[in-house]
Coordinates of C-alpha atoms in Angstrom, one line a residue:
M388 CA 32.0 19.9 27.9
D389 CA 35.4 19.3 26.1
I390 CA 38.0 18.4 28.8
L391 CA 40.9 19.2 26.7
P392 CA 40.8 22.8 28.1
I393 CA 40.7 21.7 31.8
L394 CA 43.6 19.3 31.3
S395 CA 45.8 21.8 29.8
T396 CA 44.9 24.1 32.8
L397 CA 45.6 21.4 35.3
R398 CA 49.2 21.0 33.6
R399 CA 49.8 24.5 34.2
H400 CA 49.1 23.8 38.0
K401 CA 50.9 20.1 38.1
L402 CA 51.9 20.7 42.1
T403 CA 48.3 21.6 43.2
S404 CA 46.7 19.0 40.9
W405 CA 48.7 16.2 42.1
L406 CA 48.9 17.2 45.8
L407 CA 44.7 17.0 45.3
I408 CA 45.1 13.7 43.5
L409 CA 47.3 12.1 46.1
E410 CA 45.0 13.2 48.7
I411 CA 42.1 11.7 47.4
A412 CA 44.2 8.5 46.3
L413 CA 45.3 7.8 49.8
T414 CA 41.5 8.7 51.1
C415 CA 40.1 6.1 48.6
A416 CA 42.8 3.8 49.8
I417 CA 42.3 4.3 53.4
V418 CA 38.6 4.2 53.3
C419 CA 38.0 1.1 51.3
N420 CA 40.2 -0.9 53.6
A421 CA 38.7 0.9 56.6
V422 CA 35.0 0.0 55.8
F423 CA 36.0 -3.3 55.0
L424 CA 37.3 -3.8 58.4
I425 CA 34.4 -2.2 59.7
G426 CA 32.2 -5.0 58.0
Q427 CA 34.5 -7.8 59.4
R428 CA 34.1 -6.3 62.5
L429 CA 30.2 -6.1 62.6
Q430 CA 30.1 -9.5 61.1
R431 CA 31.8 -11.0 64.1
M432 CA 30.3 -8.9 66.4
D433 CA 27.2 -11.0 64.9
M434 CA 28.3 -14.1 65.2
P435 CA 25.7 -16.5 66.4
S436 CA 26.0 -18.2 70.0
G437 CA 23.6 -20.7 69.5
V438 CA 21.9 -20.2 73.1
A439 CA 18.9 -18.4 74.5
E440 CA 20.8 -15.0 75.1
H441 CA 18.4 -12.8 76.3
E442 CA 17.1 -15.5 78.8
L443 CA 20.1 -16.7 80.5
L444 CA 22.1 -15.6 83.8
Q445 CA 25.4 -17.1 84.9
I446 CA 26.6 -17.3 88.8
Q447 CA 30.0 -18.1 90.0
V448 CA 30.3 -18.9 93.9
A449 CA 33.4 -19.6 95.7
D450 CA 33.3 -21.5 99.2
V451 CA 35.6 -20.4 101.9
T452 CA 36.1 -24.1 102.9
S453 CA 35.7 -27.1 100.5
P454 CA 32.5 -29.1 101.3
S455 CA 33.0 -32.4 102.3
N456 CA 30.8 -34.1 99.5
P457 CA 30.9 -31.5 96.7
Y458 CA 28.7 -33.4 94.6
A459 CA 26.1 -33.4 97.1
R460 CA 26.6 -29.6 97.3
L461 CA 25.9 -29.4 93.8
A462 CA 23.0 -31.0 94.0
E463 CA 21.8 -28.9 96.9
D464 CA 22.7 -25.9 95.1
M465 CA 21.2 -27.1 91.9
A466 CA 17.8 -27.9 93.8
A467 CA 17.8 -24.5 95.6
L468 CA 18.1 -22.6 92.4
R469 CA 15.1 -24.8 91.0
Q470 CA 12.9 -23.3 93.8
V471 CA 13.6 -19.7 92.8
P472 CA 10.2 -18.2 91.5
G473 CA 10.8 -17.4 87.7
V474 CA 13.5 -20.2 87.2
L475 CA 12.6 -21.9 84.0
S476 CA 15.8 -24.2 84.0
V477 CA 19.2 -24.6 85.9
A478 CA 22.2 -26.3 84.7
S479 CA 26.0 -26.4 86.0
S480 CA 28.7 -25.8 83.5
N481 CA 32.5 -25.2 83.2
E482 CA 32.2 -22.4 80.9
V483 CA 29.7 -20.6 78.6
P484 CA 29.9 -19.4 75.0
F485 CA 31.8 -16.0 74.3
G486 CA 32.9 -16.5 78.1
N487 CA 36.7 -16.1 77.2
S488 CA 38.2 -18.9 79.0
S489 CA 37.8 -22.2 77.0
S490 CA 38.4 -26.0 78.0
N491 CA 39.4 -27.9 74.8
G492 CA 40.3 -31.0 73.6
N493 CA 42.0 -32.5 70.8
I494 CA 39.9 -34.6 68.8
R495 CA 40.9 -37.6 66.3
L496 CA 39.3 -39.9 64.4
D497 CA 41.5 -42.7 64.8
P498 CA 43.0 -43.7 67.9
A499 CA 46.6 -44.4 66.6
Q500 CA 46.5 -41.1 64.4
P501 CA 49.5 -39.5 65.6
E502 CA 48.3 -35.7 64.8
R503 CA 45.0 -34.2 65.9
T504 CA 42.4 -33.7 63.4
L505 CA 41.4 -30.4 65.1
N506 CA 40.8 -28.8 68.6
A507 CA 37.6 -28.3 69.8
T508 CA 35.8 -26.8 73.1
T509 CA 34.6 -29.5 75.4
Y510 CA 31.6 -28.3 77.6
F511 CA 30.5 -30.4 80.4
G512 CA 27.9 -30.3 83.0
E513 CA 24.7 -31.3 83.9
N514 CA 21.3 -29.9 82.0
L515 CA 23.4 -28.0 79.7
V516 CA 21.1 -28.4 76.3
Q517 CA 17.7 -27.6 78.3
T518 CA 19.4 -24.3 80.2
L519 CA 21.6 -23.1 77.3
G520 CA 19.0 -23.6 74.5
P521 CA 20.8 -24.8 71.2
R522 CA 18.5 -26.6 69.0
L523 CA 19.0 -30.2 68.7
V524 CA 18.8 -31.2 65.0
S525 CA 19.2 -34.9 65.2
G526 CA 19.8 -37.7 67.5
R527 CA 19.0 -37.4 71.2
D528 CA 20.2 -35.1 74.3
L529 CA 22.6 -36.5 77.2
Q530 CA 20.7 -38.6 79.6
S531 CA 21.3 -38.8 83.4
D532 CA 23.1 -42.4 83.1
D533 CA 25.6 -41.1 80.5
F534 CA 27.0 -39.0 83.3
V535 CA 30.1 -39.7 85.1
D536 CA 32.0 -37.8 87.9
V537 CA 34.8 -35.6 87.0
E538 CA 37.0 -37.6 89.8
A539 CA 35.7 -41.0 88.7
A540 CA 36.8 -40.1 85.2
L541 CA 40.1 -38.9 85.8
K542 CA 41.0 -41.8 88.2
G543 CA 39.5 -44.0 85.2
L544 CA 41.9 -42.4 82.7
S545 CA 44.8 -42.8 84.9
T546 CA 44.1 -46.7 85.7
G547 CA 42.6 -47.6 82.2
D548 CA 39.3 -48.2 83.9
S549 CA 37.0 -47.2 80.5
K550 CA 33.9 -47.9 82.8
S551 CA 34.7 -44.9 84.4
L552 CA 34.9 -42.5 81.5
P553 CA 32.3 -41.0 79.5
H554 CA 31.4 -42.8 76.5
V555 CA 28.8 -40.5 74.4
T556 CA 28.8 -37.0 73.3
L557 CA 27.1 -34.1 71.6
I558 CA 28.7 -32.2 68.8
T559 CA 27.6 -29.1 66.7
Q560 CA 26.6 -29.6 63.0
T561 CA 29.6 -27.6 61.9
L562 CA 31.9 -29.6 63.7
A563 CA 30.0 -32.8 62.1
E564 CA 30.3 -31.3 58.6
R565 CA 34.0 -30.4 59.2
L566 CA 34.8 -34.3 60.8
W567 CA 32.7 -36.1 58.2
P568 CA 31.6 -34.0 55.1
G569 CA 28.3 -35.0 53.6
Q570 CA 27.9 -37.9 56.0
N571 CA 25.5 -39.0 59.3
P572 CA 27.9 -38.3 62.2
L573 CA 25.2 -40.2 64.7
G574 CA 27.2 -43.2 65.6
R575 CA 30.5 -42.4 64.8
I576 CA 33.6 -42.3 67.4
I577 CA 35.7 -39.4 68.0
Y578 CA 39.0 -39.7 70.2
L579 CA 40.3 -37.4 72.8
T580 CA 43.0 -39.7 73.6
P581 CA 44.1 -43.2 72.2
T582 CA 41.8 -44.8 75.1
V583 CA 38.9 -42.1 75.5
G584 CA 36.5 -42.7 72.5
L585 CA 33.2 -41.0 72.6
R586 CA 30.2 -42.1 70.2
V587 CA 28.1 -39.0 69.0
V588 CA 24.4 -39.4 70.0
G589 CA 23.6 -36.1 69.2
V590 CA 23.9 -33.0 66.6
L591 CA 23.2 -29.3 67.9
D592 CA 22.4 -26.5 65.4
S593 CA 24.9 -24.3 67.1
L594 CA 26.9 -23.7 70.2
A595 CA 29.8 -21.2 70.0
R596 CA 33.1 -21.6 71.8
P597 CA 34.3 -19.3 74.9
N598 CA 37.1 -18.1 72.9
A599 CA 35.4 -17.9 69.4
Y600 CA 38.1 -15.5 68.0
D601 CA 38.6 -17.5 64.9
Q602 CA 35.2 -17.5 63.2
A603 CA 35.9 -20.6 60.8
K604 CA 36.0 -22.6 64.2
A605 CA 34.0 -20.7 66.4
Q606 CA 31.5 -23.5 66.3
Y607 CA 33.7 -26.1 66.7
S608 CA 32.6 -27.2 70.2
M609 CA 31.0 -30.7 72.2
V610 CA 29.0 -31.4 74.8
V611 CA 30.5 -34.4 77.1
P612 CA 28.6 -36.2 80.2
L613 CA 30.7 -35.1 83.0
R614 CA 29.4 -33.9 86.2
M615 CA 31.4 -31.2 88.3
G616 CA 31.5 -31.0 92.0
A617 CA 30.9 -27.5 93.9
D618 CA 34.4 -27.4 94.5
K619 CA 35.2 -27.0 91.2
D620 CA 35.3 -23.8 89.2
L621 CA 32.0 -24.2 87.8
S622 CA 29.0 -21.9 86.8
Y623 CA 25.4 -21.9 87.7
L624 CA 23.4 -21.2 84.6
I625 CA 19.8 -20.2 85.2
R626 CA 17.1 -19.8 82.3
A627 CA 14.3 -17.1 83.0
R628 CA 12.1 -14.9 81.2
P629 CA 13.9 -11.8 79.9
E630 CA 11.7 -9.7 82.0
D631 CA 12.1 -11.4 85.0
R632 CA 16.1 -11.9 85.1
A633 CA 16.8 -9.3 87.4
N634 CA 14.6 -10.4 90.1
V635 CA 15.5 -14.1 89.6
L636 CA 19.2 -13.2 89.9
A637 CA 18.8 -11.2 93.0
A638 CA 16.7 -14.4 94.5
A639 CA 19.2 -17.0 93.2
L640 CA 21.9 -15.1 95.3
V641 CA 19.9 -15.3 98.5
A642 CA 19.3 -19.2 97.8
L643 CA 22.9 -19.9 97.5
K644 CA 23.6 -17.7 100.4
K645 CA 21.1 -19.9 102.5
V646 CA 22.8 -23.2 101.5
D647 CA 26.2 -21.6 102.6
P648 CA 26.3 -18.2 104.1
Q649 CA 30.1 -18.3 104.1
R650 CA 30.2 -18.8 100.4
V651 CA 31.5 -15.5 97.9
V652 CA 30.1 -14.8 94.9
T653 CA 32.5 -14.2 92.2
M654 CA 30.5 -13.7 89.5
Q655 CA 26.9 -12.6 88.4
R656 CA 25.7 -11.6 85.0
S657 CA 23.5 -11.7 82.5
F658 CA 24.7 -13.5 79.0
D659 CA 24.0 -10.1 77.4
E660 CA 26.8 -8.9 79.5
V661 CA 29.1 -11.8 78.3
R662 CA 28.3 -11.2 74.7
R663 CA 28.9 -7.4 75.3
K664 CA 32.3 -7.7 77.4
F665 CA 33.6 -10.1 74.9
F666 CA 33.1 -8.1 71.5
Q667 CA 33.9 -4.8 73.5
D668 CA 37.1 -4.5 71.7
D669 CA 35.8 -5.0 68.1
R670 CA 33.0 -2.5 68.9
A671 CA 35.6 -0.1 69.7
M672 CA 38.0 -0.7 67.1
A673 CA 34.6 -0.3 64.7
G674 CA 34.0 3.3 66.2
M675 CA 37.7 4.2 65.8
L676 CA 37.6 3.3 62.1
V677 CA 34.3 5.2 61.6
G678 CA 36.0 8.2 63.3
V679 CA 39.1 7.7 60.8
I680 CA 36.8 7.7 57.8
V681 CA 34.9 10.8 58.8
A682 CA 38.2 12.6 59.5
L683 CA 39.7 11.6 56.2
L684 CA 36.5 12.6 54.2
I685 CA 36.2 16.1 56.1
V686 CA 39.9 16.8 55.5
T687 CA 39.5 15.6 51.6
A688 CA 36.7 17.8 51.3
L689 CA 38.3 20.9 52.9
G690 CA 41.3 20.6 50.6
I691 CA 39.0 20.4 47.5
V692 CA 37.2 23.4 48.7
G693 CA 40.6 25.1 49.5
L694 CA 42.1 24.6 46.2
A695 CA 38.8 25.5 44.2
S696 CA 38.7 28.9 46.1
F697 CA 42.4 29.4 45.6
W698 CA 41.9 28.5 41.9
V699 CA 38.6 30.8 41.3
A700 CA 40.5 33.8 43.1
Q701 CA 43.6 33.2 40.7
R702 CA 41.1 33.2 37.7
R703 CA 38.6 36.0 38.3
R704 CA 39.8 37.9 35.2
T705 CA 39.8 34.8 33.0
I706 CA 35.9 34.1 34.4
G707 CA 35.1 37.7 33.7
V708 CA 36.4 37.4 30.1
R709 CA 34.2 34.1 29.3
R710 CA 31.4 35.9 30.6
A711 CA 32.1 38.7 28.6
L712 CA 32.3 36.5 25.5
G713 CA 29.0 34.6 26.2
A714 CA 29.5 32.4 28.9
T715 CA 26.6 31.5 31.2
R716 CA 26.8 31.0 34.8
G717 CA 25.8 27.3 34.1
N718 CA 28.7 27.0 32.0
I719 CA 31.2 28.1 34.5
L720 CA 29.5 26.5 37.2
H721 CA 30.0 23.2 34.9
Y722 CA 33.5 23.9 34.1
F723 CA 34.5 23.9 37.6
Q724 CA 32.4 20.5 38.2
T725 CA 33.8 18.8 35.5
E726 CA 37.6 19.8 36.6
N727 CA 36.9 18.6 40.0
F728 CA 35.5 15.3 38.8
V729 CA 38.8 14.8 36.5
L730 CA 41.1 15.6 39.3
A731 CA 38.8 13.3 41.5
T732 CA 38.6 10.4 38.8
F733 CA 42.4 10.5 38.5
G734 CA 42.7 10.3 42.5
I735 CA 40.2 7.4 42.7
A736 CA 42.1 5.3 39.9
L737 CA 45.2 5.8 41.9
G738 CA 43.7 5.1 45.2
M739 CA 41.9 1.8 44.0
V740 CA 45.6 0.5 43.4
L741 CA 46.8 1.6 46.5
A742 CA 43.8 0.1 48.1
Y743 CA 44.5 -3.1 46.8
G744 CA 47.9 -3.2 47.6
V745 CA 46.9 -2.4 51.3
N746 CA 44.8 -5.2 51.1
L747 CA 47.4 -7.5 50.1
F748 CA 49.5 -6.7 53.0
L749 CA 46.6 -6.9 55.3
M750 CA 46.0 -10.5 54.1
S751 CA 49.9 -11.5 54.2
H752 CA 50.2 -10.1 57.8
Y753 CA 46.8 -10.2 59.3
E754 CA 45.1 -13.5 57.5
L755 CA 42.5 -10.9 56.3
P756 CA 40.3 -12.1 53.5
R757 CA 40.6 -10.1 50.2
L758 CA 39.0 -7.0 49.6
P759 CA 35.4 -7.5 47.6
G760 CA 35.3 -5.8 44.4
I761 CA 32.0 -4.1 45.6
Y762 CA 34.0 -1.7 47.5
F763 CA 35.8 -0.1 44.7
P764 CA 32.7 1.4 42.8
V765 CA 31.1 2.4 45.9
G766 CA 34.1 3.9 47.1
A767 CA 34.4 6.0 43.9
V768 CA 31.0 6.9 43.7
L769 CA 31.2 8.2 47.5
L770 CA 34.6 10.2 46.6
W771 CA 33.0 11.5 43.3
L772 CA 29.7 12.8 45.5
I773 CA 31.9 14.6 48.2
G774 CA 34.2 16.3 45.5
Q775 CA 31.0 17.8 43.9
L776 CA 29.5 18.8 47.1
A777 CA 32.7 20.4 48.1
V778 CA 33.7 21.9 45.2
L779 CA 29.8 23.5 44.5
G780 CA 30.6 26.5 47.0
P781 CA 33.5 27.6 45.2
A782 CA 31.9 27.1 41.7
L783 CA 28.8 28.7 42.4
R784 CA 31.0 31.9 43.5
A785 CA 33.0 31.5 40.3
A786 CA 29.8 31.6 38.2
A787 CA 28.6 34.7 40.1
V788 CA 31.5 36.7 38.8
P789 CA 30.1 39.2 36.5
P790 CA 31.5 39.9 32.8
V791 CA 32.6 43.4 33.9
V792 CA 35.4 41.9 35.8
A793 CA 37.2 41.7 32.6
T794 CA 37.1 45.3 31.9
R795 CA 38.0 46.4 35.4
S796 CA 41.1 44.0 35.2
V797 CA 42.7 45.5 32.2

């Protein structure tokens, strides 16, 4: 169909045409960026933890009075938990992936280096790798003779006694590649302070940080052989089969209470709850953006329906004349569909420019990546489709106008 008559008609309705074009443009700009933001949130929510998520339980307890020997109490607690039916493995830990509370250390590759190379999470506790379940891709796990007590390490740090300090560590593959790109990290030394150097003895496939907000740095984690006492703010991590977790958790709490009936349980949860809580804001944001997109598309569709219905009512005599001159119902239907397609195309073209501008603003103020080009054609097809569906009802009513309307209006 020749679009010149359509353009001529639209020029006679500049205000209403431009209002619809601007509505489509704004919808295009917002929808493209909103879908992109939803994708970013979903990608972040799918971030790997590196651990056996569906098998893990976390328990934190607080003693009313500090135990006389916190390390003996820790050993007693661990032994009691291992006796619980269904327990596969038990560990003590200062933190868990996605736990939101992180113990971090500044890493240097040279003790004389004035500025840190990067910041990484320092996990510590006994039996962590076996219980959490990250895959060891090279090297070895930490051994019992690698561990030192936290108090002894702190004392050695203040006195300069290096024998009381840990000497080895495990790091993630991502961290190893960041520190020594393309090289074997085993045997290399990283420094937490000028006097504390740790030799890399093993590399883990993945172990997310507790505060993994920056995806680029989410895997900057290391495991240090430090043993915490039961008087510290530690967690007991229990690994069990997924179907046994509820029973194991209840029995584990009873076992810990038997060791010390006065203690208070401050936290008890599965790792599924840990992940769900950590990403709850991302989930809420994605849901809100979906609502915004749906609302915008509905408003745009209603705008198209309203304007098309208005034009059909305004042009009934013209439509009747065309029918009387031989235009078929299909010709009338196709005319309104083409008119809508032209308006939508102008709106989409303007909307893509606006979408790019909005993305540049988000990039400069919120450190978001560039909007991928694939979102533009997908958004265009979506708006074209919505436009055609929205105009279909008014167009069918226009096509149903009989030729006799032309004579009645004379």
